[in-house]
Amino acid sequence: MDILSSTLMLAYILSSSSLAIEIDSIAESQYLTDNMTLVSQNETFVLGFFSLGDSPKRYLGIWYKKIPVQTVVWVANRDKAINGTSGKLILNSTGNLVLKENETIIWNTTIQKQARNPVLELLDSGNLVVRNGGDPNPEDYLWQSFDHPCDTQLQGMKIGRDLKNGLEWRLTPWKSLDDPSAGDFSYGFLLSDYPDLSVMKGTKKQLLIGPWNGIYFSSIPGTTLDLLHEIDYVANEDEIFFTFRPNIEAVLTRLVINQSSRIVVHYVWEDTLQIWKQFGFISLDVCTYGVCGPYGYCSVADTNNVCQCLEGFTPKSPQSWSSSNWTQGCVRNEPLSCNNVTTTDRFVNYTGLKVPDTQYTKVDKNISLDECKHLCLKNCSCMAYTNSNISGNGSGCVMWFGDLIDLKKFQENGQNLYIRMSGSNSVLQHGHKMQVIIAATIAATFGMLLLCLIYRVRSNTDEKSNSEEYVEGYVTDSDLPLFDLLTITTATDNFSLCNKIGQGGFGPVYRGKLPGGQEIAVKRLSHGSDQGITECITEVRLIAKLQQRNLVKLLGCCIQGQEKLLVYEYMVNGSLDNFIFDRTKGELLGWSQRFLIIYGVARGLSYLHHDSRLRIIHRDLKASNILLDENLNPKISDFGIAKAFGGDQTHGNTRRVIGT
């Protein structure tokens, strides 16, 4: 056994944490051959030689130590494999790592700093570093693997640019599961005054995830990453980057870029299932870069109208637009009046957007939004502005010059963008007219509400209907919250068709938002239907007190006159059938995610059949009754025709065909 191997084994026996390999100052270089396979390890990671599948090709890489399925997070020689077990890792006296196959150099580092007694160390973070032995600043590395990422971002690893030293921290995917060489895509920042996090295909923009706005990257409001981590974003003269650090210390998590449509995936290790669970992802959907052209916005939610023009704009080529070729974009209905001397132009606030491509932007972090507006108005090339940081009450200024490209529209969240329009534009005139209409509407509405209130007070003094008393008795016994009808009608905008998200056998389902901001789904049972009353009672009686993560939660109900309303937690991804029977959406569900959905449904059924206080048979289990939350976790819904049995009952009879 060579000197380095002996030192390595002794160091591992003496220390269970990070492992250092020190170079004998007398020797020109020390090395470890591939005969041992394992080079170094700590409590979390392993550095060693490995193969993929049945291939004889060998790579030097880092993977998780305690995870049974080998998960490689970094590969030194990803573009040039070693044939067989003739690999040899050398740490020479200059502090450089050299990987050889016999006497041929396969891979090496190039250190610019002066090395003194160099030490190779695998840190608990998964970072492989070379540092000077005895250096009072142990983090002053001569070289580190975190500066040369592959397809995986680990906690504490930077994605961005080192402007001082000319490094780019950018992820690139493996070409395939058995080929770690760099694929076509890459994930990192595009430099500008307001840097865009992006996915590139070669040198072409494929997807702009957006700039950091102080809370999130503009294209992904409410990202799942911030549930488990804090995101740190830094932009100064020396570097631009973001990292993430865990809120939960023990969690194992990683971001991976792939060659598939689900391009960037956030994985979390599920220890009980012994699998990597997809906790969130960024996909290459229909809203690829610039698909809607200038001043057109893309909306994933509306598959029939993927691209639409901003209000006040029309398609530049109506013929191309009607044939789903939107790249020419939109033009203003009325031209701007700016001539660098005088202008009647104004700015219109467009809400709920991902901001456009930031290539031609200018940022001033020290001025207010009002100052930003006046500065933009003076420059005829300035087409839009907004706060550079939207946290708190907003701060700073970012201005766009030239056409606005790559806008996206969100159903909720998103940012404000103030876009330059002609002062005589109908959008502005419409705004003035709307103020008059709104004032008149408020007065009329107030009168109607007053009449309704008087009627309601009188109605409440009347004797309740038999059906209302019948249902309310079950609600009282279940301790389920009772909602006021006015609260539900306000939350759903008076059961607006715009808020209708489904239609069941017992009535429509609406999306709503309570005064505190909580989103809800409201099932409105058909008026005067005995079936509706039966379903309402069944739902309340069976699931009001059930607590299991794979059962949809019933938040409360409203029983008032002819109205019988059930209020549930809102599932942002709708029902499973919308995914598996839709070719486009179906591509978003990989086999691992499908397995997790199946497993979740099975866990919910197991609870109903064996672990709840009553044995409950659903009797209408189908894809449309499996709802998916924001993380695609499944929840069984619609217990209207479910049947309960005693805890020791194993058989039951039915006199009619029912359900699915």
XYZ file of C-alpha atoms in Angstrom:
660
model
C 0.000 0.000 0.000
C 1.416 3.431 -0.972
C 2.050 6.340 1.439
C -1.144 8.193 0.534
C -3.299 5.089 1.007
C -1.733 4.427 4.406
C -2.280 8.024 5.484
C -5.853 7.843 4.210
C -6.770 4.686 6.115
C -5.160 5.959 9.322
C -6.921 9.329 9.038
C -10.271 7.611 8.531
C -9.760 5.460 11.634
C -8.886 8.516 13.717
C -11.650 10.808 12.416
C -15.304 10.193 11.509
C -15.838 13.697 10.109
C -14.223 15.291 7.068
C -11.075 13.533 5.882
C -7.822 15.266 4.924
C -5.026 13.837 2.784
C -1.678 15.492 3.479
C 1.275 15.407 1.115
C 4.704 14.450 2.388
C 6.834 17.531 1.780
C 9.766 15.319 0.741
C 7.847 13.480 -1.967
C 7.288 15.052 -5.381
C 3.758 13.634 -5.520
C 1.511 11.079 -3.863
C -1.311 9.109 -5.403
C -4.026 6.535 -4.915
C -4.814 3.881 -7.501
C -8.231 2.597 -8.540
C -7.532 -0.781 -6.945
C -9.138 0.452 -3.705
C -12.054 2.218 -5.503
C -12.788 4.265 -2.348
C -10.586 7.325 -2.084
C -12.116 9.347 0.771
C -15.321 9.610 2.773
C -17.009 11.481 5.605
C -20.370 11.108 7.343
C -22.357 12.178 4.250
C -20.271 11.815 1.068
C -17.772 9.497 -0.605
C -15.022 10.314 -3.105
C -14.007 7.377 -5.258
C -13.888 5.581 -8.593
C -17.133 4.188 -10.027
C -18.680 2.668 -13.136
C -22.149 3.056 -14.639
C -24.152 -0.063 -15.436
C -22.128 -2.809 -17.090
C -19.720 -0.392 -18.739
C -15.972 -0.883 -18.092
C -15.532 2.906 -18.174
C -14.434 4.409 -14.851
C -14.953 7.857 -13.383
C -13.707 9.724 -10.326
C -16.667 11.240 -8.511
C -18.515 12.108 -5.316
C -21.718 10.406 -4.145
C -23.870 10.056 -1.025
C -22.522 7.589 1.510
C -25.658 6.265 3.261
C -28.118 6.243 0.351
C -28.479 2.698 -1.028
C -28.950 3.766 -4.655
C -25.691 5.398 -5.697
C -26.431 9.094 -6.319
C -23.458 10.815 -7.939
C -23.308 14.593 -7.400
C -19.978 15.452 -9.056
C -17.674 13.836 -11.632
C -14.089 14.962 -12.217
C -13.508 13.337 -15.625
C -17.089 13.519 -16.903
C -16.013 14.111 -20.537
C -13.203 11.539 -20.669
C -13.565 8.152 -19.001
C -10.852 5.768 -17.824
C -10.876 2.330 -19.448
C -10.646 -0.328 -16.756
C -9.117 0.037 -13.301
C -5.860 1.677 -14.321
C -6.844 5.079 -12.918
C -4.495 6.917 -10.581
C -5.277 10.127 -8.614
C -2.264 12.315 -7.888
C -1.956 15.330 -5.595
C 1.419 16.861 -6.475
C 3.594 19.308 -4.577
C 2.188 22.289 -6.536
C -1.246 21.528 -5.083
C -2.739 20.288 -8.343
C -4.867 17.165 -8.708
C -3.970 14.971 -11.669
C -6.001 11.961 -12.804
C -4.042 9.527 -14.971
C -4.733 6.355 -16.918
C -1.322 4.685 -16.851
C 0.816 7.677 -17.893
C -1.884 9.539 -19.866
C -3.411 12.595 -18.170
C -7.210 12.256 -18.202
C -8.087 15.291 -16.052
C -6.246 17.852 -13.947
C -6.683 21.083 -12.013
C -4.804 24.325 -12.660
C -4.016 26.243 -9.470
C -2.750 29.800 -9.782
C -1.889 30.318 -6.104
C 1.303 29.272 -4.349
C 0.862 25.903 -2.632
C 2.514 25.120 0.718
C 2.146 21.571 2.037
C -1.148 21.103 0.138
C -3.981 19.137 1.741
C -6.847 17.393 -0.092
C -10.077 17.316 1.921
C -13.640 16.126 1.312
C -15.952 18.347 3.342
C -19.286 17.343 4.889
C -20.973 19.665 2.365
C -19.781 17.457 -0.518
C -17.146 20.023 -1.551
C -13.749 18.567 -2.463
C -11.059 21.148 -1.647
C -7.303 21.615 -1.835
C -5.835 23.992 0.741
C -2.497 24.858 2.266
C -1.694 22.742 5.302
C -1.599 24.792 8.502
C -3.250 27.810 6.837
C -4.868 30.052 9.526
C -7.780 30.621 7.105
C -8.958 27.069 6.316
C -11.539 28.335 3.778
C -8.912 30.030 1.624
C -8.941 27.164 -0.856
C -6.364 26.646 -3.589
C -9.073 24.762 -5.530
C -12.606 23.435 -4.838
C -15.030 21.224 -6.728
C -17.878 23.660 -5.949
C -16.214 26.039 -8.427
C -16.683 23.408 -11.142
C -20.255 22.053 -10.786
C -21.665 19.295 -12.960
C -25.419 18.588 -12.991
C -26.131 18.995 -9.251
C -26.390 21.973 -6.914
C -25.883 21.061 -3.264
C -26.602 23.166 -0.200
C -24.073 25.995 -0.006
C -22.972 25.602 -3.652
C -23.084 28.818 -5.697
C -24.834 29.185 -9.050
C -23.772 32.361 -10.842
C -20.573 34.189 -11.801
C -17.268 34.924 -10.065
C -16.554 38.236 -11.805
C -13.227 38.733 -10.050
C -11.652 35.400 -11.034
C -13.581 34.751 -14.249
C -15.399 31.615 -13.059
C -18.920 30.632 -14.096
C -20.887 28.436 -11.692
C -23.341 26.809 -14.098
C -25.039 23.386 -14.088
C -25.004 21.141 -17.168
C -26.928 17.837 -17.364
C -25.613 14.340 -18.017
C -26.162 13.259 -21.622
C -27.863 10.093 -20.353
C -28.106 7.898 -17.268
C -24.925 6.054 -18.273
C -23.035 9.000 -19.770
C -22.057 11.854 -17.400
C -20.564 14.044 -20.147
C -22.121 17.491 -20.505
C -25.485 17.642 -22.283
C -26.999 20.384 -24.444
C -28.582 22.484 -21.703
C -27.138 24.674 -18.956
C -28.535 26.480 -15.916
C -27.120 29.741 -14.565
C -27.185 33.530 -14.834
C -27.116 35.790 -17.890
C -25.244 38.965 -17.041
C -26.958 42.355 -17.187
C -27.792 45.135 -14.755
C -30.657 42.864 -13.594
C -29.272 39.300 -14.078
C -31.646 36.640 -15.420
C -31.523 33.069 -14.074
C -31.839 31.034 -17.253
C -31.832 27.682 -18.985
C -29.779 27.780 -22.184
C -29.476 25.289 -25.036
C -26.010 25.948 -26.331
C -25.910 29.733 -26.757
C -29.680 30.089 -27.265
C -32.082 31.129 -24.531
C -34.497 28.325 -23.821
C -36.201 29.476 -20.620
C -35.819 32.632 -18.547
C -36.576 31.913 -14.902
C -36.185 35.605 -14.259
C -34.215 37.995 -12.050
C -34.212 37.860 -8.252
C -36.767 40.417 -7.030
C -35.973 40.224 -3.322
C -38.457 37.391 -2.642
C -38.257 34.909 -5.523
C -37.078 34.533 -9.101
C -39.666 36.314 -11.221
C -40.921 33.263 -13.142
C -41.490 31.044 -10.096
C -43.481 32.908 -7.409
C -44.120 30.744 -4.356
C -41.297 28.323 -5.209
C -41.240 25.106 -3.208
C -37.542 25.573 -2.509
C -38.257 28.193 0.168
C -40.378 25.707 2.168
C -37.260 23.759 3.132
C -34.559 26.363 2.570
C -33.534 29.968 2.776
C -32.307 31.357 -0.542
C -29.313 33.692 -0.373
C -28.826 35.980 -3.371
C -25.711 38.143 -3.726
C -24.913 40.664 -6.477
C -21.899 42.975 -6.215
C -18.803 43.972 -8.184
C -17.028 40.686 -7.416
C -19.726 38.051 -7.855
C -23.356 37.303 -8.670
C -24.831 34.086 -7.308
C -27.523 32.344 -5.322
C -27.231 29.500 -2.850
C -29.691 27.708 -0.605
C -29.330 26.537 2.973
C -31.655 24.202 4.881
C -34.329 25.220 7.361
C -34.348 21.610 8.537
C -30.857 20.454 9.429
C -31.196 16.723 8.745
C -32.841 16.955 5.301
C -30.880 15.757 2.253
C -31.763 17.775 -0.809
C -30.333 18.676 -4.205
C -31.196 20.535 -7.415
C -30.490 18.633 -10.639
C -30.607 19.741 -14.278
C -31.799 17.070 -16.740
C -32.002 16.599 -20.491
C -35.798 16.051 -20.246
C -38.700 18.526 -20.356
C -38.713 18.633 -16.556
C -35.449 20.473 -16.829
C -34.587 21.455 -13.225
C -35.812 19.199 -10.426
C -35.643 19.731 -6.666
C -35.156 16.335 -4.984
C -35.609 15.525 -1.295
C -34.563 12.187 0.195
C -37.594 10.297 1.571
C -35.978 8.077 4.177
C -39.085 5.981 4.933
C -39.587 5.103 1.254
C -35.850 5.044 0.511
C -36.358 7.126 -2.641
C -35.585 10.595 -3.941
C -38.883 12.475 -4.057
C -39.469 15.280 -6.542
C -40.377 18.211 -4.322
C -40.615 20.769 -7.114
C -39.479 21.356 -10.672
C -39.074 23.837 -13.511
C -40.277 22.465 -16.830
C -39.770 23.338 -20.473
C -43.471 23.830 -21.176
C -45.136 25.697 -24.042
C -43.903 28.997 -22.591
C -40.369 28.736 -23.965
C -38.306 31.869 -24.483
C -39.925 34.509 -26.721
C -42.733 32.223 -27.921
C -45.256 35.106 -27.796
C -42.965 37.750 -29.293
C -42.769 41.404 -28.181
C -45.604 42.581 -25.904
C -47.301 39.179 -25.983
C -47.604 37.200 -22.784
C -47.670 33.445 -22.269
C -50.092 31.661 -19.948
C -49.635 27.962 -19.123
C -53.050 27.898 -17.452
C -54.922 28.593 -20.709
C -53.964 25.813 -23.142
C -56.411 27.111 -25.762
C -54.890 30.614 -25.781
C -51.243 30.120 -24.877
C -50.260 33.574 -26.156
C -52.260 36.758 -25.730
C -51.545 40.428 -26.313
C -51.357 42.831 -23.414
C -54.364 45.133 -23.130
C -53.861 48.045 -25.534
C -51.954 45.840 -28.026
C -53.044 43.712 -31.001
C -51.250 40.942 -32.951
C -48.708 42.288 -35.438
C -49.721 39.562 -37.895
C -53.324 38.420 -37.230
C -52.967 35.664 -39.837
C -49.872 34.177 -38.176
C -51.440 34.622 -34.744
C -54.566 32.662 -35.740
C -52.340 29.784 -36.909
C -50.556 29.673 -33.513
C -47.388 31.341 -34.810
C -47.018 34.061 -32.204
C -43.329 34.968 -32.506
C -43.997 38.295 -34.298
C -45.756 39.411 -31.150
C -48.008 42.420 -30.669
C -48.007 46.133 -31.467
C -49.599 49.117 -29.748
C -53.066 50.158 -30.864
C -51.921 53.779 -30.704
C -48.328 54.969 -31.310
C -46.215 56.658 -28.658
C -45.772 60.427 -28.773
C -42.270 60.724 -27.339
C -39.837 62.913 -29.317
C -37.177 63.531 -26.646
C -38.565 67.034 -26.042
C -42.189 66.672 -25.070
C -44.433 63.691 -24.526
C -47.980 62.875 -23.572
C -47.053 59.257 -22.902
C -48.132 57.671 -19.661
C -47.500 54.360 -17.878
C -50.107 51.636 -17.369
C -49.719 49.185 -14.481
C -49.964 45.564 -15.671
C -50.208 43.119 -12.769
C -49.430 39.434 -12.136
C -46.499 39.182 -14.546
C -43.103 37.618 -14.883
C -40.931 40.542 -15.948
C -39.530 40.465 -19.510
C -36.007 39.619 -20.709
C -33.601 41.814 -18.722
C -30.805 41.960 -21.309
C -31.377 45.673 -21.928
C -32.071 47.044 -18.482
C -30.666 49.624 -16.102
C -30.931 49.351 -12.321
C -30.694 52.079 -9.699
C -31.150 50.659 -6.208
C -31.191 54.086 -4.546
C -34.221 55.819 -6.073
C -37.952 55.493 -5.428
C -40.573 54.108 -7.791
C -41.876 57.622 -8.481
C -38.357 58.844 -9.348
C -37.988 55.757 -11.540
C -41.152 56.711 -13.427
C -39.954 60.259 -14.174
C -36.509 59.026 -15.224
C -38.045 56.483 -17.607
C -40.497 59.028 -19.012
C -37.617 61.332 -20.040
C -35.997 58.611 -22.175
C -37.924 57.681 -25.329
C -36.220 54.274 -25.426
C -37.459 53.371 -21.932
C -40.495 51.129 -22.387
C -41.213 49.953 -18.818
C -40.124 50.162 -15.204
C -40.793 48.609 -11.800
C -39.158 48.085 -8.395
C -35.928 46.101 -8.538
C -36.796 44.704 -5.094
C -40.466 43.982 -4.274
C -39.955 42.888 -0.659
C -41.594 45.058 2.008
C -43.087 48.128 0.327
C -40.729 47.786 -2.632
C -37.489 49.612 -3.364
C -35.076 50.437 -6.134
C -35.680 50.958 -9.828
C -35.226 48.810 -12.925
C -35.983 50.160 -16.410
C -36.366 48.276 -19.713
C -35.148 49.674 -23.043
C -36.517 48.408 -26.344
C -39.290 45.872 -26.945
C -40.532 43.791 -24.022
C -39.992 40.095 -24.742
C -40.763 36.907 -22.761
C -43.627 38.061 -20.553
C -45.676 35.528 -18.612
C -49.018 35.918 -16.875
C -49.880 34.193 -13.594
C -53.308 33.462 -12.137
C -52.033 34.727 -8.808
C -48.907 36.410 -7.447
C -46.577 37.810 -10.087
C -45.218 41.351 -10.262
C -46.364 44.801 -11.312
C -44.863 46.199 -14.512
C -45.465 49.799 -15.596
C -45.488 49.863 -19.419
C -45.260 53.000 -21.584
C -48.454 53.785 -23.511
C -49.825 56.685 -25.530
C -51.568 59.267 -23.342
C -54.684 58.969 -25.513
C -54.667 55.177 -25.336
C -58.020 53.533 -24.729
C -56.519 51.593 -21.816
C -56.042 54.893 -19.947
C -59.411 56.240 -21.076
C -60.998 52.961 -20.081
C -59.450 53.392 -16.644
C -61.097 56.801 -16.233
C -64.468 55.473 -17.366
C -64.108 52.529 -15.058
C -63.664 54.891 -12.093
C -67.054 56.447 -12.899
C -68.640 53.031 -13.415
C -67.138 51.673 -10.203
C -68.426 54.630 -8.202
C -71.947 54.125 -9.576
C -71.727 50.371 -9.048
C -70.644 50.797 -5.427
C -73.633 53.013 -4.728
C -76.033 50.550 -6.361
C -74.396 47.575 -4.691
C -74.594 49.236 -1.291
C -78.322 49.698 -1.769
C -78.783 46.080 -2.796
C -76.710 44.835 0.146
C -78.823 46.914 2.496
C -82.009 45.339 1.111
C -80.432 41.859 1.320
C -79.383 42.485 4.896
C -82.915 43.511 5.870
C -84.300 40.423 4.126
C -81.714 38.182 5.799
C -82.517 39.468 9.280
C -86.200 38.808 8.645
C -85.483 35.395 7.149
C -83.430 34.332 10.155
C -86.419 34.957 12.410
C -88.543 32.556 10.333
C -88.702 28.879 11.093
C -85.902 26.940 9.335
C -86.773 24.354 6.722
C -86.823 20.702 7.740
C -83.866 19.888 5.462
C -81.791 22.747 6.923
C -82.421 21.581 10.497
C -81.756 17.975 9.433
C -78.340 18.749 7.945
C -77.336 21.276 10.590
C -77.832 18.641 13.287
C -75.084 16.517 11.772
C -72.814 19.548 11.386
C -73.225 20.484 15.058
C -72.450 16.929 16.164
C -69.264 16.855 14.076
C -67.895 20.133 15.487
C -67.342 21.272 11.881
C -67.104 25.073 11.430
C -70.172 26.747 9.924
C -69.476 29.459 7.362
C -71.764 32.414 6.780
C -73.306 32.519 3.287
C -72.116 36.104 2.728
C -68.528 34.980 3.452
C -68.722 32.238 0.816
C -70.411 34.381 -1.838
C -67.786 37.089 -1.317
C -64.953 34.541 -1.477
C -66.223 33.104 -4.786
C -67.285 36.474 -6.280
C -70.925 35.405 -6.008
C -70.181 32.005 -7.595
C -68.709 33.646 -10.686
C -68.283 31.446 -13.758
C -64.659 32.648 -13.833
C -64.141 30.853 -10.517
C -65.831 27.615 -11.541
C -63.216 24.832 -11.519
C -65.318 21.693 -11.839
C -68.707 20.028 -12.103
C -69.674 16.932 -10.144
C -72.782 14.780 -10.094
C -74.120 16.779 -7.157
C -73.271 20.263 -8.375
C -70.514 22.707 -9.429
C -67.249 23.439 -7.596
C -65.855 26.970 -7.259
C -62.500 28.393 -6.289
C -62.506 31.109 -3.619
C -60.355 33.061 -1.198
C -61.296 33.800 2.411
C -60.618 37.247 3.962
C -57.426 35.933 5.589
C -56.066 34.873 2.190
C -56.680 31.116 2.506
C -57.722 29.557 -0.800
C -60.730 27.235 -0.722
C -62.777 25.008 -3.029
C -66.536 25.285 -2.540
C -68.870 22.480 -3.624
C -72.343 23.919 -4.216
C -74.883 21.124 -3.906
C -77.848 21.219 -6.277
C -80.870 23.126 -4.967
C -83.797 21.056 -3.738
C -82.037 17.739 -4.342
C -82.497 14.973 -1.808
C -79.326 13.462 -3.229
C -77.549 16.711 -2.397
C -78.728 16.557 1.210
C -77.667 12.905 1.477
C -74.228 13.642 0.067
C -73.781 16.617 2.370
C -74.591 14.515 5.434
C -72.342 11.667 4.247
C -69.388 14.004 3.675
C -69.825 15.681 7.053
C -70.409 12.454 8.954
C -67.519 10.503 7.425
C -64.625 12.847 6.721
C -65.059 15.840 9.033
C -62.822 14.250 11.689
C -60.544 12.203 9.443
C -56.925 13.358 9.610
C -54.679 11.753 7.009
C -52.349 13.497 4.572
C -53.807 11.707 1.526
C -57.439 12.646 2.223
C -58.729 16.044 1.176
C -59.545 18.184 4.205
C -63.099 19.414 4.780
C -62.753 22.895 6.305
C -66.428 23.539 7.012
C -69.832 23.991 5.441
C -72.638 26.469 4.991
C -76.300 25.467 5.324
C -78.630 28.391 4.705
C -82.011 28.181 3.007
C -81.643 26.361 -0.306
C -77.856 26.642 -0.189
C -75.856 23.594 0.938
C -72.150 24.349 0.572
C -69.132 22.225 1.492
C -65.817 24.060 1.905
C -62.561 22.182 1.212
C -58.867 23.005 1.084
C -57.978 24.131 -2.442
C -55.780 21.831 -4.535
C -53.765 24.003 -6.907
C -53.026 21.245 -9.466
C -56.616 20.081 -9.832
C -57.540 16.463 -10.378
C -55.379 13.590 -11.609
C -57.432 13.020 -14.750
C -56.357 16.451 -16.032
C -52.797 15.104 -16.147
C -53.033 11.479 -17.230
C -55.579 12.108 -20.016
C -53.770 15.173 -21.388
C -50.777 14.479 -23.613
C -48.969 17.741 -22.731
C -49.560 17.637 -18.993
C -48.948 13.899 -18.909
C -45.312 14.516 -19.800
C -44.948 16.364 -16.495
C -45.593 13.143 -14.572
C -42.499 10.974 -14.691
C -42.674 7.389 -13.506
C -41.224 8.205 -10.103
C -43.907 10.864 -9.590
C -46.632 8.469 -10.779
C -45.390 5.902 -8.292
C -45.596 8.466 -5.475
C -49.176 9.326 -6.484
C -50.161 5.643 -6.541
C -48.468 5.106 -3.200
C -50.243 8.116 -1.673
C -53.665 6.919 -2.858
C -52.921 3.458 -1.442
C -51.961 4.993 1.912
C -55.222 6.952 1.977
C -57.283 3.839 1.204
C -55.392 1.802 3.784
C -56.281 4.411 6.372
C -59.967 4.357 5.393
C -60.158 0.558 5.356
C -58.110 -0.249 8.447
C -57.003 2.692 10.578
C -59.930 5.136 10.818
C -62.510 4.824 13.614
C -64.999 3.507 11.009
C -64.245 1.249 8.065
C -65.036 3.438 5.071
C -65.468 2.228 1.490
C -65.243 5.126 -0.954
C -67.239 3.505 -3.819
C -66.413 6.267 -6.330
C -62.623 6.148 -6.601
C -61.480 7.464 -9.984
C -58.871 9.822 -11.403
C -61.203 12.848 -11.231
C -61.631 12.271 -7.475
C -57.872 12.267 -6.819
C -56.735 15.858 -6.265
C -53.120 17.054 -6.418
C -51.628 19.752 -4.203
C -48.821 22.142 -5.169
C -46.238 19.360 -4.769
C -48.348 16.821 -6.707
C -49.164 14.923 -3.515
C -52.462 13.034 -4.033
C -55.570 13.507 -1.872
C -58.737 11.421 -2.156
C -61.903 13.529 -2.409
C -65.685 13.253 -2.876
C -67.053 10.950 -0.176
C -70.685 11.655 -1.094
C -71.583 8.011 -1.784
C -69.068 6.399 0.569
C -70.307 3.748 2.990
C -69.206 3.156 6.586
C -69.026 -0.177 8.396
C -68.404 -1.260 11.948
C -64.832 -1.796 13.040
C -65.237 -5.604 13.070
C -67.425 -5.865 9.951
C -65.794 -7.495 6.918
C -68.736 -7.951 4.504
C -71.609 -5.803 3.243
C -74.385 -5.940 0.657
C -75.713 -3.344 -1.781
C -79.026 -3.460 -3.642
C -78.021 -1.231 -6.572
C -75.063 -0.362 -8.787
C -73.454 2.856 -7.579
C -70.326 4.903 -8.127
C -67.388 3.843 -10.265
